[in-house]
mmCIF file of C-alpha atoms and ligand atoms in Angstrom:
data_model
loop_
_atom_site.group_PDB
_atom_site.id
_atom_site.type_symbol
_atom_site.label_atom_id
_atom_site.label_comp_id
_atom_site.label_asym_id
_atom_site.label_seq_id
_atom_site.Cartn_x
_atom_site.Cartn_y
_atom_site.Cartn_z
ATOM 1 C CA MET A 1 176.492 -151.783 133.621
ATOM 2 C CA SER A 2 175.935 -147.843 132.405
ATOM 3 C CA SER A 3 175.848 -145.785 135.471
ATOM 4 C CA GLN A 4 174.546 -142.564 136.595
ATOM 5 C CA GLN A 5 174.909 -140.167 138.618
ATOM 6 C CA SER A 6 172.188 -138.251 140.278
ATOM 7 C CA ARG A 7 172.335 -134.509 140.521
ATOM 8 C CA GLY A 8 170.320 -132.970 143.964
ATOM 9 C CA ALA A 9 168.692 -136.115 143.838
ATOM 10 C CA GLY A 10 165.237 -136.581 144.620
ATOM 11 C CA SER A 11 162.342 -138.957 145.651
ATOM 12 C CA VAL A 12 162.078 -140.890 142.165
ATOM 13 C CA ASP A 13 166.070 -141.057 142.917
ATOM 14 C CA ILE A 14 166.632 -142.954 145.989
ATOM 15 C CA GLU A 15 162.439 -144.986 144.810
ATOM 16 C CA ARG A 16 165.102 -145.977 141.511
ATOM 17 C CA ALA A 17 168.630 -146.582 144.292
ATOM 18 C CA VAL A 18 166.025 -148.738 146.213
ATOM 19 C CA ALA A 19 164.871 -150.854 143.717
ATOM 20 C CA LEU A 20 169.049 -151.261 142.095
ATOM 21 C CA LEU A 21 169.800 -152.860 146.823
ATOM 22 C CA ARG A 22 166.873 -154.575 145.592
ATOM 23 C CA ALA A 23 168.158 -155.878 142.135
ATOM 24 C CA GLY A 24 171.306 -156.837 144.265
ATOM 25 C CA GLU A 25 173.341 -153.970 142.701
ATOM 26 C CA LEU A 26 175.678 -150.945 143.576
ATOM 27 C CA VAL A 27 174.768 -147.972 144.805
ATOM 28 C CA ALA A 28 176.951 -144.758 145.908
ATOM 29 C CA PHE A 29 174.976 -142.471 148.390
ATOM 30 C CA PRO A 30 176.471 -139.339 150.292
ATOM 31 C CA THR A 31 176.519 -139.604 154.649
ATOM 32 C CA GLU A 32 178.054 -136.904 156.553
ATOM 33 C CA THR A 33 181.652 -138.463 156.809
ATOM 34 C CA VAL A 34 181.942 -139.252 152.893
ATOM 35 C CA TYR A 35 180.109 -141.943 149.678
ATOM 36 C CA GLY A 36 179.802 -145.177 150.934
ATOM 37 C CA LEU A 37 179.499 -147.667 148.252
ATOM 38 C CA GLY A 38 176.411 -148.873 149.062
ATOM 39 C CA ALA A 39 174.997 -152.790 148.507
ATOM 40 C CA ASP A 40 171.847 -154.920 149.946
ATOM 41 C CA ALA A 41 173.792 -156.541 154.147
ATOM 42 C CA ALA A 42 171.301 -159.221 153.070
ATOM 43 C CA ASN A 43 172.552 -160.444 150.177
ATOM 44 C CA ALA A 44 175.820 -161.732 149.378
ATOM 45 C CA ALA A 45 176.670 -161.903 146.045
ATOM 46 C CA ALA A 46 174.873 -158.108 145.990
ATOM 47 C CA VAL A 47 177.999 -157.374 148.989
ATOM 48 C CA ALA A 48 180.463 -159.444 146.301
ATOM 49 C CA LYS A 49 180.069 -156.817 143.757
ATOM 50 C CA ILE A 50 181.536 -154.367 146.429
ATOM 51 C CA PHE A 51 184.611 -155.994 147.280
ATOM 52 C CA ALA A 52 184.777 -156.728 144.039
ATOM 53 C CA ALA A 53 184.497 -152.510 142.035
ATOM 54 C CA LYS A 54 187.126 -151.226 145.423
ATOM 55 C CA GLY A 55 189.676 -154.061 144.672
ATOM 56 C CA ARG A 56 189.969 -154.112 148.768
ATOM 57 C CA PRO A 57 190.457 -157.845 149.720
ATOM 58 C CA ALA A 58 187.974 -160.356 151.279
ATOM 59 C CA ASP A 59 188.919 -159.723 154.739
ATOM 60 C CA HIS A 60 188.704 -156.288 155.340
ATOM 61 C CA PRO A 61 184.845 -155.932 157.113
ATOM 62 C CA LEU A 62 181.840 -153.908 155.998
ATOM 63 C CA ILE A 63 180.068 -151.328 158.075
ATOM 64 C CA VAL A 64 176.124 -151.812 158.119
ATOM 65 C CA HIS A 65 174.137 -148.772 157.679
ATOM 66 C CA LEU A 66 171.098 -148.828 159.131
ATOM 67 C CA PRO A 67 167.541 -146.504 159.592
ATOM 68 C CA LEU A 68 167.105 -144.850 163.064
ATOM 69 C CA HIS A 69 165.822 -146.679 165.228
ATOM 70 C CA THR A 70 166.513 -150.072 164.738
ATOM 71 C CA PRO A 71 167.305 -152.530 166.601
ATOM 72 C CA PHE A 72 170.196 -153.426 167.664
ATOM 73 C CA ASP A 73 169.212 -157.169 168.237
ATOM 74 C CA ILE A 74 168.708 -157.179 163.908
ATOM 75 C CA TRP A 75 172.925 -157.254 163.540
ATOM 76 C CA ALA A 76 173.863 -157.482 167.023
ATOM 77 C CA ARG A 77 174.400 -160.951 169.903
ATOM 78 C CA GLU A 78 175.288 -158.707 172.360
ATOM 79 C CA VAL A 79 174.540 -155.600 173.068
ATOM 80 C CA PRO A 80 175.739 -153.474 176.261
ATOM 81 C CA ALA A 81 173.553 -151.124 178.030
ATOM 82 C CA ALA A 82 177.655 -148.739 176.285
ATOM 83 C CA ALA A 83 175.871 -149.723 173.131
ATOM 84 C CA ALA A 84 172.484 -148.039 173.446
ATOM 85 C CA LEU A 85 173.697 -144.979 175.344
ATOM 86 C CA LEU A 86 176.152 -143.589 172.436
ATOM 87 C CA ALA A 87 173.707 -144.205 170.391
ATOM 88 C CA GLU A 88 170.670 -142.144 171.413
ATOM 89 C CA VAL A 89 173.309 -140.139 172.004
ATOM 90 C CA PHE A 90 175.617 -139.557 168.874
ATOM 91 C CA TRP A 91 172.587 -141.892 166.646
ATOM 92 C CA PRO A 92 172.280 -140.724 164.058
ATOM 93 C CA GLY A 93 176.430 -139.786 163.216
ATOM 94 C CA PRO A 94 179.694 -140.062 162.818
ATOM 95 C CA LEU A 95 179.898 -142.632 164.886
ATOM 96 C CA THR A 96 180.670 -146.463 163.932
ATOM 97 C CA MET A 97 180.066 -149.308 167.428
ATOM 98 C CA ILE A 98 181.791 -152.118 166.402
ATOM 99 C CA LEU A 99 179.378 -155.265 168.403
ATOM 100 C CA LYS A 100 178.932 -159.529 168.308
ATOM 101 C CA ARG A 101 177.631 -160.207 165.017
ATOM 102 C CA SER A 102 174.040 -161.595 164.947
ATOM 103 C CA PRO A 103 174.553 -164.948 163.773
ATOM 104 C CA ARG A 104 172.232 -163.349 160.270
ATOM 105 C CA VAL A 105 174.380 -161.289 159.359
ATOM 106 C CA SER A 106 176.964 -162.747 156.193
ATOM 107 C CA ASP A 107 180.104 -163.452 157.192
ATOM 108 C CA LEU A 108 181.534 -161.514 153.546
ATOM 109 C CA VAL A 109 179.662 -158.502 155.221
ATOM 110 C CA THR A 110 182.197 -158.896 158.686
ATOM 111 C CA GLY A 111 185.054 -160.569 156.906
ATOM 112 C CA GLY A 112 184.649 -163.538 158.593
ATOM 113 C CA GLN A 113 185.337 -161.912 162.615
ATOM 114 C CA ASP A 114 182.818 -162.790 164.895
ATOM 115 C CA THR A 115 182.265 -158.519 164.764
ATOM 116 C CA VAL A 116 179.730 -156.657 163.353
ATOM 117 C CA GLY A 117 180.874 -152.783 162.512
ATOM 118 C CA LEU A 118 176.825 -150.777 162.609
ATOM 119 C CA ARG A 119 176.342 -147.282 162.104
ATOM 120 C CA VAL A 120 173.711 -144.384 161.293
ATOM 121 C CA PRO A 121 174.588 -142.071 159.173
ATOM 122 C CA ALA A 122 173.189 -138.590 159.557
ATOM 123 C CA HIS A 123 173.533 -137.029 155.816
ATOM 124 C CA PRO A 124 169.725 -136.122 154.580
ATOM 125 C CA LEU A 125 169.461 -138.902 152.074
ATOM 126 C CA ALA A 126 171.568 -140.974 153.357
ATOM 127 C CA ARG A 127 168.682 -141.480 156.199
ATOM 128 C CA GLU A 128 165.942 -141.275 152.968
ATOM 129 C CA LEU A 129 167.964 -143.822 151.135
ATOM 130 C CA LEU A 130 168.284 -146.432 154.141
ATOM 131 C CA VAL A 131 164.048 -145.348 155.491
ATOM 132 C CA ALA A 132 163.124 -145.992 152.236
ATOM 133 C CA PHE A 133 165.023 -148.811 151.460
ATOM 134 C CA GLY A 134 164.159 -150.465 155.824
ATOM 135 C CA SER A 135 167.710 -152.525 156.441
ATOM 136 C CA GLY A 136 171.263 -152.582 156.103
ATOM 137 C CA ILE A 137 173.543 -151.110 154.181
ATOM 138 C CA ALA A 138 176.871 -152.272 153.528
ATOM 139 C CA ALA A 139 178.722 -149.445 152.624
ATOM 140 C CA PRO A 140 182.546 -148.963 152.581
ATOM 141 C CA SER A 141 183.757 -145.786 151.013
ATOM 142 C CA ALA A 142 183.586 -145.252 147.895
ATOM 143 C CA ASN A 143 187.353 -145.786 146.997
ATOM 144 C CA ARG A 144 189.564 -147.860 145.208
ATOM 145 C CA PHE A 145 191.004 -149.761 147.885
ATOM 146 C CA GLY A 146 194.264 -147.106 149.676
ATOM 147 C CA ARG A 147 193.442 -144.692 147.973
ATOM 148 C CA ILE A 148 192.002 -141.307 149.180
ATOM 149 C CA SER A 149 187.958 -141.236 150.457
ATOM 150 C CA PRO A 150 185.649 -139.864 148.067
ATOM 151 C CA THR A 151 183.469 -136.714 149.876
ATOM 152 C CA THR A 152 181.901 -135.441 146.165
ATOM 153 C CA ALA A 153 179.707 -137.209 143.210
ATOM 154 C CA ALA A 154 182.645 -137.033 140.689
ATOM 155 C CA HIS A 155 184.823 -137.814 142.952
ATOM 156 C CA VAL A 156 182.900 -141.594 142.627
ATOM 157 C CA ARG A 157 182.748 -141.332 138.915
ATOM 158 C CA GLN A 158 186.195 -140.251 138.915
ATOM 159 C CA GLU A 159 187.172 -143.620 141.198
ATOM 160 C CA LEU A 160 185.141 -145.724 140.892
ATOM 161 C CA GLY A 161 183.006 -144.767 137.410
ATOM 162 C CA ASP A 162 180.484 -147.739 135.712
ATOM 163 C CA ARG A 163 181.342 -149.969 138.630
ATOM 164 C CA VAL A 164 178.978 -148.672 140.361
ATOM 165 C CA ALA A 165 174.793 -148.378 138.671
ATOM 166 C CA LEU A 166 174.316 -144.558 140.487
ATOM 167 C CA ILE A 167 175.716 -142.524 142.245
ATOM 168 C CA LEU A 168 173.537 -140.205 144.709
ATOM 169 C CA ASP A 169 174.776 -137.121 144.309
ATOM 170 C CA GLY A 170 174.033 -134.752 148.339
ATOM 171 C CA GLY A 171 176.853 -132.662 147.449
ATOM 172 C CA PRO A 172 180.605 -132.051 149.112
ATOM 173 C CA CYS A 173 180.155 -133.315 152.517
ATOM 174 C CA PRO A 174 179.773 -131.992 155.844
ATOM 175 C CA VAL A 175 182.812 -133.116 158.089
ATOM 176 C CA GLY A 176 184.509 -134.704 154.828
ATOM 177 C CA ILE A 177 186.873 -137.091 156.614
ATOM 178 C CA GLU A 178 184.742 -141.635 158.059
ATOM 179 C CA SER A 179 183.357 -142.028 160.945
ATOM 180 C CA THR A 180 185.340 -142.845 164.449
ATOM 181 C CA ILE A 181 185.314 -145.478 165.130
ATOM 182 C CA VAL A 182 184.900 -147.404 168.341
ATOM 183 C CA ASP A 183 184.912 -151.288 169.435
ATOM 184 C CA LEU A 184 182.826 -152.335 172.144
ATOM 185 C CA THR A 185 182.871 -155.928 172.327
ATOM 186 C CA ARG A 186 185.659 -156.107 175.726
ATOM 187 C CA PRO A 187 185.381 -154.195 178.070
ATOM 188 C CA VAL A 188 186.573 -151.632 178.528
ATOM 189 C CA PRO A 189 186.095 -149.664 174.802
ATOM 190 C CA ALA A 190 188.924 -148.816 172.568
ATOM 191 C CA LEU A 191 189.549 -146.107 169.770
ATOM 192 C CA LEU A 192 189.462 -147.569 166.670
ATOM 193 C CA ARG A 193 189.476 -144.950 164.136
ATOM 194 C CA PRO A 194 189.586 -141.753 165.263
ATOM 195 C CA GLY A 195 186.815 -138.827 164.058
ATOM 196 C CA ALA A 196 185.632 -136.241 164.503
ATOM 197 C CA ILE A 197 183.593 -137.863 168.287
ATOM 198 C CA THR A 198 186.008 -137.249 169.685
ATOM 199 C CA ALA A 199 187.796 -140.004 172.526
ATOM 200 C CA GLN A 200 186.892 -137.793 175.051
ATOM 201 C CA GLU A 201 182.865 -137.222 174.167
ATOM 202 C CA ILE A 202 182.633 -140.619 174.154
ATOM 203 C CA ALA A 203 185.161 -141.003 177.044
ATOM 204 C CA ASP A 204 182.358 -138.541 178.648
ATOM 205 C CA VAL A 205 178.834 -140.288 178.174
ATOM 206 C CA LEU A 206 180.021 -143.561 178.366
ATOM 207 C CA GLY A 207 180.798 -141.957 182.341
ATOM 208 C CA LEU A 208 184.582 -142.934 182.715
ATOM 209 C CA PRO A 209 188.001 -141.390 182.336
ATOM 210 C CA ARG A 210 188.951 -142.576 179.215
ATOM 211 C CA LEU A 211 188.902 -145.539 176.020
ATOM 212 C CA MET A 212 191.293 -148.295 175.489
ATOM 213 C CA GLN A 213 194.190 -147.509 172.917
ATOM 214 C CA PRO A 214 193.234 -151.240 170.055
ATOM 215 C CA VAL A 215 195.602 -153.193 171.759
ATOM 216 C CA ASP A 216 196.773 -155.158 168.783
ATOM 217 C CA ASP A 217 197.287 -158.909 170.352
ATOM 218 C CA GLY A 218 196.135 -160.935 166.868
ATOM 219 C CA THR A 219 192.835 -161.672 167.916
ATOM 220 C CA GLY A 220 191.087 -158.391 167.797
ATOM 221 C CA PRO A 221 189.554 -157.864 163.955
ATOM 222 C CA ARG A 222 191.370 -156.059 161.709
ATOM 223 C CA VAL A 223 190.884 -152.485 159.546
ATOM 224 C CA SER A 224 191.987 -151.903 157.437
ATOM 225 C CA GLY A 225 191.810 -147.959 157.818
ATOM 226 C CA SER A 226 194.206 -149.444 160.506
ATOM 227 C CA LEU A 227 196.327 -149.821 157.937
ATOM 228 C CA PRO A 228 200.038 -147.743 157.998
ATOM 229 C CA SER A 229 199.133 -146.514 154.213
ATOM 230 C CA HIS A 230 196.223 -146.193 154.351
ATOM 231 C CA TYR A 231 193.724 -143.218 152.494
ATOM 232 C CA ALA A 232 197.529 -142.194 149.707
ATOM 233 C CA PRO A 233 197.356 -140.066 146.977
ATOM 234 C CA HIS A 234 199.613 -141.562 143.947
ATOM 235 C CA THR A 235 201.924 -138.412 143.859
ATOM 236 C CA PRO A 236 204.503 -138.942 147.699
ATOM 237 C CA LEU A 237 203.778 -136.273 150.411
ATOM 238 C CA ARG A 238 205.582 -135.697 153.239
ATOM 239 C CA LEU A 239 204.751 -133.721 156.205
ATOM 240 C CA VAL A 240 206.545 -131.500 157.477
ATOM 241 C CA ALA A 241 206.447 -129.006 160.811
ATOM 242 C CA ALA A 242 205.041 -125.486 160.590
ATOM 243 C CA ALA A 243 208.956 -123.884 160.963
ATOM 244 C CA ASP A 244 210.162 -126.600 158.986
ATOM 245 C CA LEU A 245 208.264 -125.028 155.537
ATOM 246 C CA PRO A 246 210.098 -122.777 153.637
ATOM 247 C CA GLU A 247 213.873 -124.663 153.879
ATOM 248 C CA GLU A 248 211.577 -127.814 153.093
ATOM 249 C CA ILE A 249 210.049 -125.874 150.688
ATOM 250 C CA ALA A 250 213.670 -124.069 149.258
ATOM 251 C CA SER A 251 215.942 -127.998 148.885
ATOM 252 C CA ARG A 252 213.287 -129.272 147.035
ATOM 253 C CA LEU A 253 213.598 -126.810 144.474
ATOM 254 C CA ASP A 254 217.085 -127.225 144.512
ATOM 255 C CA GLN A 255 216.933 -130.597 143.017
ATOM 256 C CA GLY A 256 214.617 -129.437 140.325
ATOM 257 C CA LEU A 257 211.414 -131.255 141.942
ATOM 258 C CA HIS A 258 207.923 -129.632 140.991
ATOM 259 C CA VAL A 259 206.222 -129.112 144.290
ATOM 260 C CA ALA A 260 202.400 -129.112 145.706
ATOM 261 C CA VAL A 261 202.408 -127.317 150.171
ATOM 262 C CA LEU A 262 199.461 -127.621 150.840
ATOM 263 C CA ALA A 263 199.069 -124.868 154.260
ATOM 264 C CA ARG A 264 197.148 -123.912 156.803
ATOM 265 C CA GLN A 265 198.513 -119.612 155.717
ATOM 266 C CA ALA A 266 197.910 -117.789 152.584
ATOM 267 C CA ARG A 267 201.070 -119.008 149.959
ATOM 268 C CA ARG A 268 204.573 -117.054 150.803
ATOM 269 C CA VAL A 269 206.507 -119.014 148.120
ATOM 270 C CA PHE A 270 206.029 -117.878 144.635
ATOM 271 C CA HIS A 271 207.703 -119.691 141.337
ATOM 272 C CA ASN A 272 206.658 -121.575 138.589
ATOM 273 C CA ARG A 273 207.992 -125.073 140.754
ATOM 274 C CA VAL A 274 205.223 -124.444 143.423
ATOM 275 C CA THR A 275 201.402 -124.436 143.586
ATOM 276 C CA TRP A 276 200.357 -123.420 147.236
ATOM 277 C CA GLN A 277 197.570 -124.130 148.128
ATOM 278 C CA ALA A 278 195.584 -122.537 151.622
ATOM 279 C CA ILE A 279 193.521 -124.744 153.594
ATOM 280 C CA VAL A 280 191.345 -123.707 156.025
ATOM 281 C CA PRO A 281 192.633 -123.176 158.736
ATOM 282 C CA ASP A 282 190.258 -124.337 162.014
ATOM 283 C CA VAL A 283 189.067 -128.090 162.269
ATOM 284 C CA ALA A 284 186.056 -128.435 161.099
ATOM 285 C CA GLY A 285 186.467 -126.583 157.913
ATOM 286 C CA TYR A 286 190.208 -128.476 157.965
ATOM 287 C CA ALA A 287 188.513 -131.738 157.558
ATOM 288 C CA HIS A 288 186.059 -130.839 155.420
ATOM 289 C CA ASP A 289 187.854 -129.627 152.828
ATOM 290 C CA LEU A 290 191.275 -132.302 153.628
ATOM 291 C CA TYR A 291 190.068 -134.612 150.418
ATOM 292 C CA ALA A 292 189.307 -132.425 147.927
ATOM 293 C CA HIS A 293 192.437 -130.914 148.108
ATOM 294 C CA LEU A 294 194.511 -133.898 148.516
ATOM 295 C CA ARG A 295 192.557 -135.198 144.906
ATOM 296 C CA ALA A 296 193.621 -132.009 143.244
ATOM 297 C CA LEU A 297 196.996 -131.426 144.235
ATOM 298 C CA ASP A 298 197.922 -135.226 143.380
ATOM 299 C CA ALA A 299 196.138 -134.017 139.750
ATOM 300 C CA VAL A 300 198.276 -131.594 139.237
ATOM 301 C CA GLU A 301 201.537 -132.091 137.714
ATOM 302 C CA VAL A 302 204.717 -132.353 141.055
ATOM 303 C CA ASN A 303 206.852 -134.557 142.587
ATOM 304 C CA LEU A 304 206.010 -134.106 145.671
ATOM 305 C CA ILE A 305 203.468 -132.368 147.799
ATOM 306 C CA LEU A 306 204.839 -131.160 150.912
ATOM 307 C CA VAL A 307 202.233 -130.314 153.782
ATOM 308 C CA GLU A 308 202.876 -128.338 156.629
ATOM 309 C CA ALA A 309 201.434 -129.675 159.773
ATOM 310 C CA PRO A 310 198.087 -129.039 161.648
ATOM 311 C CA PRO A 311 199.589 -129.148 165.384
ATOM 312 C CA GLN A 312 199.477 -132.236 167.911
ATOM 313 C CA SER A 313 196.340 -131.580 170.319
ATOM 314 C CA ASP A 314 194.107 -133.747 170.357
ATOM 315 C CA GLU A 315 191.519 -131.995 168.457
ATOM 316 C CA TRP A 316 193.483 -132.941 165.694
ATOM 317 C CA LEU A 317 194.088 -136.063 166.270
ATOM 318 C CA ALA A 318 192.122 -137.940 163.467
ATOM 319 C CA VAL A 319 192.718 -135.081 161.484
ATOM 320 C CA ASN A 320 196.671 -136.176 161.920
ATOM 321 C CA ASP A 321 195.930 -139.936 161.589
ATOM 322 C CA ARG A 322 194.606 -139.897 158.034
ATOM 323 C CA LEU A 323 197.672 -137.142 157.046
ATOM 324 C CA GLY A 324 199.752 -139.540 158.309
ATOM 325 C CA ARG A 325 198.524 -142.225 156.464
ATOM 326 C CA ALA A 326 198.869 -140.262 153.457
ATOM 327 C CA ALA A 327 202.121 -139.786 154.116
ATOM 328 C CA ALA A 328 203.387 -143.399 155.017
ATOM 329 C CA GLY A 329 200.921 -144.523 151.413
ATOM 330 C CA THR A 330 203.302 -142.899 149.534
ATOM 331 C CA ALA A 331 207.339 -143.298 148.202
ATOM 332 C CA GLU A 332 209.581 -140.682 147.800
ATOM 333 C CA ASP A 333 211.927 -142.090 144.805
ATOM 334 C CA GLU A 334 212.150 -138.363 142.965
ATOM 335 C CA GLU A 335 215.573 -138.286 144.559
ATOM 336 C CA THR A 336 217.109 -141.505 142.860
HETATM 337 O O1 LIG B 1 182.644 -142.352 157.882
HETATM 338 C C1 LIG B 1 182.908 -144.118 157.232
HETATM 339 O O2 LIG B 1 182.649 -144.902 158.232
HETATM 340 C C2 LIG B 1 182.082 -144.248 155.964
HETATM 341 C C3 LIG B 1 181.002 -143.816 155.498
HETATM 342 C C4 LIG B 1 180.623 -144.151 154.165
HETATM 343 O O3 LIG B 1 180.082 -144.334 156.223
HETATM 344 N N1 LIG B 1 182.691 -146.122 156.205
HETATM 345 C C5 LIG B 1 183.432 -146.567 156.116
HETATM 346 O O4 LIG B 1 183.919 -147.541 155.157
HETATM 347 O O5 LIG B 1 184.707 -145.183 156.119
HETATM 348 P P1 LIG B 1 185.478 -147.751 154.822
HETATM 349 O O6 LIG B 1 185.060 -149.589 154.873
HETATM 350 O O7 LIG B 1 186.283 -147.684 154.495
HETATM 351 O O8 LIG B 1 186.216 -148.011 156.471
HETATM 352 C C6 LIG B 1 185.523 -148.311 157.610
HETATM 353 C C7 LIG B 1 186.828 -149.149 158.485
HETATM 354 C C8 LIG B 1 187.375 -149.885 158.322
HETATM 355 O O9 LIG B 1 188.535 -149.906 157.846
HETATM 356 C C9 LIG B 1 186.991 -151.392 158.398
HETATM 357 O O10 LIG B 1 187.680 -152.295 158.428
HETATM 358 C C10 LIG B 1 186.419 -151.032 159.608
HETATM 359 O O11 LIG B 1 185.929 -150.000 159.547
HETATM 360 N N2 LIG B 1 185.586 -152.182 160.857
HETATM 361 C C11 LIG B 1 184.834 -152.406 159.488
HETATM 362 N N3 LIG B 1 183.590 -153.454 160.574
HETATM 363 C C12 LIG B 1 185.089 -153.211 161.358
HETATM 364 C C13 LIG B 1 184.627 -154.782 162.198
HETATM 365 N N4 LIG B 1 183.617 -155.456 162.546
HETATM 366 N N5 LIG B 1 185.963 -154.805 163.498
HETATM 367 C C14 LIG B 1 186.430 -153.903 163.064
HETATM 368 N N6 LIG B 1 186.885 -153.554 162.206
HETATM 369 C C15 LIG B 1 185.653 -153.018 161.379
HETATM 370 MG MG1 LIG B 2 187.555 -146.820 152.620
#
């Protein structure tokens, strides 16, 4: 299959994307969070292609993306008042809700679970595509399994090449990290994945003091983003407290290593074995650029990526979550 990237996608591309989706092909598209790898959620054979293209285990459920104002009951069989309220406040936007599935949702989409993830994205191209398609599009992030989510069309091309029939190019994703996921199938909603919409914002809308922490009693849904080793570059990555950074760099240089540094401060160490990438210090700017910087640093020939740890405050929760998984997903073997 030959694939095509559509730059600055217009209405012709949307028509082509819709025709491909109807024909059971894969179309990558921008959302406000990251690029998604989409298939017709109602076509099991098409959904199966997503798993093949990503190399993703079949028991990991996919989020169904919907046009705004889709009746919930097409996809979910129980819709708590909280779901309608959150939809009204946060959709379109970077929030995914987990609800009890309706019987029409394919096992492939839900990973065989009794729940389904639903989200109405805010990116204009995604919205146009969903309205033109007129039904649900199942879409994980458009990366190979376990790797960094793509935030540009070029990243999708690097990850998936010809495994996708068309890539709609909507430029860099404005948010830059994946949606917040909230589980509404339990008596008290639980945060499954932190994102740009914070747990406190959700709790406030619902009139709750706070959301529940997800309980892993074995009955809960499986969230691939919750595996510790998710969102990982190939190069080993270490988080280092800001105060320890100069010493850590010096000791790595002593070991003869080449290191890349991602820091919220301008370059401080000048050495030919140090690649320094400054990143926007505020949380929204940091999230926006994080994956692109990790990808770029991963492409540089270094032994180790050192990331200056951001603050531990609530507003940094989603960023720290992704950095923690990136660190956990990379084993450091250069010391042997
Ligand atoms: O921002 C996003 O959510 C992006 C864009 C493309 O919408 N999508 C995304 O999809 O991040 P993915 O598949 O890479 O991550 C979705 C996460 C996975 O960890 C999956 O396990 C979880 O959502 N998920 C999906 N359906 C679920 C369900 N029914 N129950 C629990 N977790 C679910
Ligand atoms: Mg993903």
